[in-house]
Tab-separated table of C-alpha atoms in Angstrom:
chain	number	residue	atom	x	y	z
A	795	UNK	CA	-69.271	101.213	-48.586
A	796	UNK	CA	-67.846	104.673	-48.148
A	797	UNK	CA	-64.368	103.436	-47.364
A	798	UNK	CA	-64.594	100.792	-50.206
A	799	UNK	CA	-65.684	103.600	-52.678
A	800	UNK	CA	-62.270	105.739	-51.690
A	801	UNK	CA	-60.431	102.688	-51.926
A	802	UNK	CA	-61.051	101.772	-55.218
A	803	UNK	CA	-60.549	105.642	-56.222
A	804	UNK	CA	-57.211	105.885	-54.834
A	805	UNK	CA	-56.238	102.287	-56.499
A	806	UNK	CA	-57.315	103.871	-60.039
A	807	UNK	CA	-55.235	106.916	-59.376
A	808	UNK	CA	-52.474	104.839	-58.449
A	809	UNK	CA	-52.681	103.034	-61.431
A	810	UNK	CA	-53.058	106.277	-63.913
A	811	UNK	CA	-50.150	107.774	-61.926
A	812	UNK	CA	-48.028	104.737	-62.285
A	813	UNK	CA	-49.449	104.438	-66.205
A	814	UNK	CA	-48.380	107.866	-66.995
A	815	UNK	CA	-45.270	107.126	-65.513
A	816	UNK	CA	-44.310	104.248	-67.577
A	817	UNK	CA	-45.272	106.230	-70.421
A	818	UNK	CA	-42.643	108.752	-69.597
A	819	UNK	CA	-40.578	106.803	-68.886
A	820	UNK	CA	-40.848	105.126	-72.329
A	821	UNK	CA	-40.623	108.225	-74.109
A	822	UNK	CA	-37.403	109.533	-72.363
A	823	UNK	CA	-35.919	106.032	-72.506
A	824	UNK	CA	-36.556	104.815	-75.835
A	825	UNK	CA	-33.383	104.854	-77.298
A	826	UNK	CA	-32.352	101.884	-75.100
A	827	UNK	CA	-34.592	100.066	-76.613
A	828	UNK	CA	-33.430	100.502	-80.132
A	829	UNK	CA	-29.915	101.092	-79.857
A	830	UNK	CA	-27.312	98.274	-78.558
A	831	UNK	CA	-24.014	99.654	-79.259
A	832	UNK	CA	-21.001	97.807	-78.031
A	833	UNK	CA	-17.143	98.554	-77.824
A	834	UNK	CA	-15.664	95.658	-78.373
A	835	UNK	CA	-14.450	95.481	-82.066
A	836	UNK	CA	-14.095	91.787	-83.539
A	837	UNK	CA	-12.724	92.043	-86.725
A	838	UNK	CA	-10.994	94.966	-88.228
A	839	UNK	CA	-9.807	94.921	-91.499
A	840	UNK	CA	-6.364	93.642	-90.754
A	841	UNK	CA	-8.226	89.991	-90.134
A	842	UNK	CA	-8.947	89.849	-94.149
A	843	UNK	CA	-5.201	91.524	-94.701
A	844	UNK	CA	-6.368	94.461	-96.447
A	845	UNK	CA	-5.079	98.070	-96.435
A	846	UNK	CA	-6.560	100.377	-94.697
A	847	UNK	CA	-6.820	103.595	-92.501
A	848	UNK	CA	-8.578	104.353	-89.389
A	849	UNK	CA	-10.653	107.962	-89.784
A	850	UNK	CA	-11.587	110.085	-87.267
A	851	UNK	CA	-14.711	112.575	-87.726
A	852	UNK	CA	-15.319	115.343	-85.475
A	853	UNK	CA	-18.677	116.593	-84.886
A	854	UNK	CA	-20.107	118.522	-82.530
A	855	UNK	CA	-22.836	117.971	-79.720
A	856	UNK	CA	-25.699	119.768	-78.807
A	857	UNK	CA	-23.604	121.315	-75.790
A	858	UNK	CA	-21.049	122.411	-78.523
A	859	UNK	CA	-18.700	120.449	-77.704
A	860	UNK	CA	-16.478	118.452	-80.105
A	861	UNK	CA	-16.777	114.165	-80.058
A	862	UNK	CA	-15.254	111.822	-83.041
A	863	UNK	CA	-16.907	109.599	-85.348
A	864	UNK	CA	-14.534	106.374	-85.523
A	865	UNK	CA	-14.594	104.456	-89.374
A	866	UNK	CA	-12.453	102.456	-91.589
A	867	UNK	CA	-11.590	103.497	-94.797
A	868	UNK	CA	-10.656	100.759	-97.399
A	869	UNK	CA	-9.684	101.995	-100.976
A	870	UNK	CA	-10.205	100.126	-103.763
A	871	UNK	CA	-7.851	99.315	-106.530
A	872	UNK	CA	-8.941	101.797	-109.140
A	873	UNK	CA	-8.272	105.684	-107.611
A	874	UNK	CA	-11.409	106.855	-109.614
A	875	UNK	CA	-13.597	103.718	-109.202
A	876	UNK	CA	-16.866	103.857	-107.208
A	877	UNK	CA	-17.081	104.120	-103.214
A	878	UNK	CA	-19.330	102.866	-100.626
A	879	UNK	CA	-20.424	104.349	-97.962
A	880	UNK	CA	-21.294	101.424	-95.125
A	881	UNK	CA	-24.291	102.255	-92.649
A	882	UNK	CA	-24.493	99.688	-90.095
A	883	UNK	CA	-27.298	98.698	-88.045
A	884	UNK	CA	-28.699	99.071	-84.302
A	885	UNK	CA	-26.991	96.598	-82.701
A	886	UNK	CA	-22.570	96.176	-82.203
A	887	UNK	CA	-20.734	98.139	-84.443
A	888	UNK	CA	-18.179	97.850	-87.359
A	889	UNK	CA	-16.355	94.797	-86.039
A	890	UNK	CA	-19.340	92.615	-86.963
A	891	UNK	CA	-19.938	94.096	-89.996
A	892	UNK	CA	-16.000	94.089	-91.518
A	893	UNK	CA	-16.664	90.325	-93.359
A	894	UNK	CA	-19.841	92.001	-95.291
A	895	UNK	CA	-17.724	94.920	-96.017
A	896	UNK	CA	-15.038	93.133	-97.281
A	897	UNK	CA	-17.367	91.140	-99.254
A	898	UNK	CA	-18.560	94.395	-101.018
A	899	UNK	CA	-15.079	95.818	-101.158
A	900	UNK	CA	-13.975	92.587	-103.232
A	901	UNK	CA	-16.550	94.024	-106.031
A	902	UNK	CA	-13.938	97.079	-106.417
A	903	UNK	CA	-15.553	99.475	-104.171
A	904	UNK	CA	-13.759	101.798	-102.108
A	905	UNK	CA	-15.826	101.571	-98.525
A	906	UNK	CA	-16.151	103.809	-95.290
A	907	UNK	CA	-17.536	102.047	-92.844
A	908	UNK	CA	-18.236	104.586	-89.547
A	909	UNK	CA	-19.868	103.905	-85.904
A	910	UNK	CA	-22.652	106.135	-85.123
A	911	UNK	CA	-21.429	107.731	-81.826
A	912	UNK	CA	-21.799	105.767	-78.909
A	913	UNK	CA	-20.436	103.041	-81.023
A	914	UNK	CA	-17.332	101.100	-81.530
A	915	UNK	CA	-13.956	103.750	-80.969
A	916	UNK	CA	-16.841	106.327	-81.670
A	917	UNK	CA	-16.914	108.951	-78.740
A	918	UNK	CA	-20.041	110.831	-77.693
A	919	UNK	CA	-23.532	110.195	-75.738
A	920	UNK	CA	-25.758	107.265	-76.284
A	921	UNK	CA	-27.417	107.077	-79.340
A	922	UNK	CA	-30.696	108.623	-80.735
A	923	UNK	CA	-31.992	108.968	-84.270
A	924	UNK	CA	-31.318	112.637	-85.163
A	925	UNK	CA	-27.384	111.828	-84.135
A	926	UNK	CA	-27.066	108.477	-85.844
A	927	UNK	CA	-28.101	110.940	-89.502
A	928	UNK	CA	-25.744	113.482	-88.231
A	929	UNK	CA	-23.223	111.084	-88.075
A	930	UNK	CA	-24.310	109.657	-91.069
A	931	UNK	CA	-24.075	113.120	-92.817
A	932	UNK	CA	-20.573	113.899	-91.255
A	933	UNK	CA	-19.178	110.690	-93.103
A	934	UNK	CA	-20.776	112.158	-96.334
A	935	UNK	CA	-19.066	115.421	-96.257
A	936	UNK	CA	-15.726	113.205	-95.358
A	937	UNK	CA	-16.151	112.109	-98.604
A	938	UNK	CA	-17.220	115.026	-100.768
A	939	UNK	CA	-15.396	117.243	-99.065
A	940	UNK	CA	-12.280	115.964	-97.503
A	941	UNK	CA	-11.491	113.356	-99.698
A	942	UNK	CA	-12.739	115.175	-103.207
A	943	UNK	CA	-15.358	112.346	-104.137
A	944	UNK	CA	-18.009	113.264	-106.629
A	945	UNK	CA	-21.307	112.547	-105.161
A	946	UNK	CA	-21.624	110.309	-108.632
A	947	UNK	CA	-19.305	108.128	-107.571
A	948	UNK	CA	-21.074	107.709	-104.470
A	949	UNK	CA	-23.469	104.222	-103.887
A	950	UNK	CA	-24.609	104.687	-99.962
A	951	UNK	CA	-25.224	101.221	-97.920
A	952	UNK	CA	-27.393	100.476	-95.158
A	953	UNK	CA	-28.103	97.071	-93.253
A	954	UNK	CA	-31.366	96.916	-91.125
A	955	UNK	CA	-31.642	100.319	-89.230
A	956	UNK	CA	-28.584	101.544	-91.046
A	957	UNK	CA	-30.938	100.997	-93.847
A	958	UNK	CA	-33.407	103.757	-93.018
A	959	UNK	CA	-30.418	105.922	-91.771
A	960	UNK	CA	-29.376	105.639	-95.892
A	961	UNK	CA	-32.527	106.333	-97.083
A	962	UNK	CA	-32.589	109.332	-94.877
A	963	UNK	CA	-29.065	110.379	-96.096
A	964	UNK	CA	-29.913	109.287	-99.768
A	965	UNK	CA	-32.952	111.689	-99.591
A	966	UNK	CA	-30.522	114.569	-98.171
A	967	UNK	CA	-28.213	114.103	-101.463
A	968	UNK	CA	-30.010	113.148	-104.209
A	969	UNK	CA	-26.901	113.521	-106.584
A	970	UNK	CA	-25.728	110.206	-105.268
A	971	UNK	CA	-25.122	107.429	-107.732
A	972	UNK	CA	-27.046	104.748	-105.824
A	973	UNK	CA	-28.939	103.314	-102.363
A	974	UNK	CA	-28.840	99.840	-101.440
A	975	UNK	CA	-31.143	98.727	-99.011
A	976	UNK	CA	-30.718	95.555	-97.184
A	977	UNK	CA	-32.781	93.665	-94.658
A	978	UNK	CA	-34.780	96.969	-93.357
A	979	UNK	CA	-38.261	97.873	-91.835
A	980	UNK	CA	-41.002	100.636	-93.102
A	981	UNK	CA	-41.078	102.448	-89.626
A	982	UNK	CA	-40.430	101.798	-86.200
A	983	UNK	CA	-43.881	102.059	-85.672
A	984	UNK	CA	-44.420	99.614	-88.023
A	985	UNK	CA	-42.111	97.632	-86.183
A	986	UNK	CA	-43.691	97.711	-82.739
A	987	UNK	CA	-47.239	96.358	-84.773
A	988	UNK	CA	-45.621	93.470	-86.022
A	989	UNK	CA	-44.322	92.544	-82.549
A	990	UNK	CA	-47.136	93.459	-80.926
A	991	UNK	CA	-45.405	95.245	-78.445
A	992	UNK	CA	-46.782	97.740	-76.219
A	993	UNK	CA	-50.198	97.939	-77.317
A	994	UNK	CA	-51.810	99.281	-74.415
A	995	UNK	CA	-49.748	102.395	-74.553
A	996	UNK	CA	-50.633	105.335	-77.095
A	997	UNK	CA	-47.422	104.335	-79.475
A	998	UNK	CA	-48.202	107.265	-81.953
A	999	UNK	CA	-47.697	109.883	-79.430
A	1000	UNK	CA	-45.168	108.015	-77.306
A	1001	UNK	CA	-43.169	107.640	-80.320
A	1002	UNK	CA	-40.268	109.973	-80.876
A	1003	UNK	CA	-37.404	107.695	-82.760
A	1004	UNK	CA	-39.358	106.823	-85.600
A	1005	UNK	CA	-37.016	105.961	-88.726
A	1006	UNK	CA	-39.984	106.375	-90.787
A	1007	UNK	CA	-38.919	105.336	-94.405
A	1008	UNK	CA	-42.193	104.083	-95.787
A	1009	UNK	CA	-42.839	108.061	-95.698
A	1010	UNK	CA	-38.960	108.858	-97.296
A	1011	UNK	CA	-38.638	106.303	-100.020
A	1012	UNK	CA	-41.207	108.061	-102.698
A	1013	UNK	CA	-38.803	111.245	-102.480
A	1014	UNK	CA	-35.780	109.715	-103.926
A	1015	UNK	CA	-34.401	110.627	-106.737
A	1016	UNK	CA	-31.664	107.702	-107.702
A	1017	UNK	CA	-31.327	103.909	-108.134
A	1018	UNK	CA	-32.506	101.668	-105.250
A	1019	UNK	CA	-31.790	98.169	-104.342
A	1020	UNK	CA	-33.854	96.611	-101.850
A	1021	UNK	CA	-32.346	93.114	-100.323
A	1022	UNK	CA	-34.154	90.971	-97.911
A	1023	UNK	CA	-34.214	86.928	-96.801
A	1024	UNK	CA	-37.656	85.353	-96.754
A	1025	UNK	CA	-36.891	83.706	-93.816
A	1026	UNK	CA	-35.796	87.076	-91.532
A	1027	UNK	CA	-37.496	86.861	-88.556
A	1028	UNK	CA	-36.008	90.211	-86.784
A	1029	UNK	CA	-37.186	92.222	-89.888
A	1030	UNK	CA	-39.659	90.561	-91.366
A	1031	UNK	CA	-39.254	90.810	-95.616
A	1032	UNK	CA	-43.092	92.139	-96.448
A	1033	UNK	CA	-41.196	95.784	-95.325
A	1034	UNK	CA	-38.892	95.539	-97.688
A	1035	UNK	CA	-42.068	94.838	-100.434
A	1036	UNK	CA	-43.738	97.673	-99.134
A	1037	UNK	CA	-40.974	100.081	-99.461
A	1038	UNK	CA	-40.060	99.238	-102.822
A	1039	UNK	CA	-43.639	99.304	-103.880
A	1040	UNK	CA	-43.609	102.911	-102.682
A	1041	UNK	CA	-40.035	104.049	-104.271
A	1042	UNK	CA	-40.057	105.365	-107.760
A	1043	UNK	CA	-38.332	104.039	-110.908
A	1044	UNK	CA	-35.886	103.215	-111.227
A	1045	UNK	CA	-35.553	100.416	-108.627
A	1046	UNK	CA	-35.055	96.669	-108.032
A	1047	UNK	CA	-35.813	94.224	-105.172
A	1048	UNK	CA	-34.495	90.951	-104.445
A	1049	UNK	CA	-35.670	88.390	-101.958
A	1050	UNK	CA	-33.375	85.828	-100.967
A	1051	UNK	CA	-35.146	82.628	-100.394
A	1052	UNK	CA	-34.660	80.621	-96.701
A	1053	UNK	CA	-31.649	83.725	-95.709
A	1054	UNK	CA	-32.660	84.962	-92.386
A	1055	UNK	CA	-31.225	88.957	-90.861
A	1056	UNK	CA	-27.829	88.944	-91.256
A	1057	UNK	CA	-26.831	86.136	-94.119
A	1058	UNK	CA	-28.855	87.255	-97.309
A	1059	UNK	CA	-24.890	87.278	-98.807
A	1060	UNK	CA	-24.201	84.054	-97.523
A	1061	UNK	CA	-27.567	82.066	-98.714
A	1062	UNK	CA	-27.279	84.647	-101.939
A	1063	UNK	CA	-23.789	83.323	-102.660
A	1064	UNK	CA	-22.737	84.242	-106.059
A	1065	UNK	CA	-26.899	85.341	-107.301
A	1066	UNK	CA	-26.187	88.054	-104.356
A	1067	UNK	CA	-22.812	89.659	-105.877
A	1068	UNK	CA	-24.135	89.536	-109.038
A	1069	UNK	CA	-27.179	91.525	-108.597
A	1070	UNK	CA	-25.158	93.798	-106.711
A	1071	UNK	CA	-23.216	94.262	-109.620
A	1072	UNK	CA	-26.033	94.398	-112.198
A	1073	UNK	CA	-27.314	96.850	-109.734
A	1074	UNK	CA	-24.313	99.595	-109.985
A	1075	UNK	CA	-24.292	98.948	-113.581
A	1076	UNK	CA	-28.264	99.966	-113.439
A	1077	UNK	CA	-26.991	103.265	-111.781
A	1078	UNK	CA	-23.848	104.205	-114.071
A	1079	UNK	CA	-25.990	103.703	-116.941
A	1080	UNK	CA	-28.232	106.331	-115.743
């Protein structure tokens, strides 16, 4: 009985050791499962024979030393015409995203479009969520600063994780003319609930890449667009609800019926481009 008492103690520290473990190793980890960046580019802008130039960023690390934010920058026809700043999501890189740019771009926006580091032609370490808005900020100032764009003329873009990295950068510069939203959660916590992922581990403390834009969205201070497919079963579209429920005035959401992640444009057809336009003329008439 003795020896079956020890037993059974040394199996339950066995199995707090190894749970602890796996709870570190979750926490140190995490970004791998968020992040899926990839190299290989399939489209640049040359595939929809439009001008363009490649743009280099430098930004430093935390070790002070100096890595480069790859983008594309596409100018539209009109020199002084509005410009949009293109936030991709978690997964690929600006390759897969060049068709919906171009889509956008054909509504006489000028657009950046930038990998997060780790990304694309983007140098630097794997990805995390206090680098991806870093990055995000860097192509800001490229903007502003570099390139002499008012902040007004300034709409900032963000599909599905690139949406809460806009509302993140929207909330950092509030004097931009407008944030469209599309196909993006309320929190990564929120996230892991609606999976129902990892529920016997302690989430809330585990949790240190949180993207948590249900707690953002009631801080902004400019016009917001929310865009999500009924039918999205990576994001599901009640987040979208809930963060437009929580953003103030003015603001407008639009759910596209049977459009799934990545093809609200496509199902939206011509009811998509012309909210989007509605949408900056919301924001210039503000």
């Amino acid at each position: 009985m003795k020896l079956f008492f020890h037993l059974l103690v040394t199996i339950e520290i066995i199995v707090v050791i190894a749970y602890l473990a796996i709870c570190l190793f979750l926490f140190i980890k995490q970004p791998q499962f968020i992040f899926f960046p990839s190299s290989e580019l399939e489209k640049t802008p040359e595939f929809f024979d439009v001008l363009y130039e490649d743009v280099w960023l430098p930004v430093k690390n935390d070790r002070g030393e100096t890595e480069l934010i790859h983008g594309w920058w596409i100018p539209g026809t009109q020199p002084d015409g509005n410009v949009l700043l293109y936030l991709h999501g978690n997964a690929i890189n600006i390759g897969a995203n060049m068709g919906h740019a171009y889509r956008l771009h054909k509504l006489e926006f000028s657009v950046l479009l930038i990998d997060y580091r780790g990304y694309g032609r983007s140098s630097g370490e794997f990805p995390n969520e206090k680098r991806v808005y870093q990055d995000a900020a860097i192509a800001w100032n490229h903007l502003v600063s570099d390139k002499q764009i008012p902040p007004d003329k300034i709409f900032i873009y963000g599909h599905s994780m690139g949406g809460a990295i806009a509302i993140d950068l929207a909330i950092q510069n509030p004097e931009a003319r407008g944030l469209i939203v599309e196909s993006s959660f309320s929190s990564i916590q929120e996230m892991i609930a609606y999976k129902n992922a990892f529920r016997i581990f302690p989430v809330n403390l585990i949790l240190n890449q949180r993207f948590d834009s249900i707690q953002k969205v009631p801080d902004l201070k400019m016009p917001v667009l929310f865009i999500h497919g009924t039918a999205d079963t990576t994001v599901p579209s009640f987040m979208s609800q809930k963060l437009y429920h929580a953003a103030p005035e003015p603001k407008k959401l639009f759910l596209v019926p049977g459009a799934e992640h990545n093809n609200t444009a496509t199902v939206g057809g011509e009811e998509y481009l012309e909210l989007v336009k509605s949408f900056v003329q919301l924001a210039e008439g503000r």
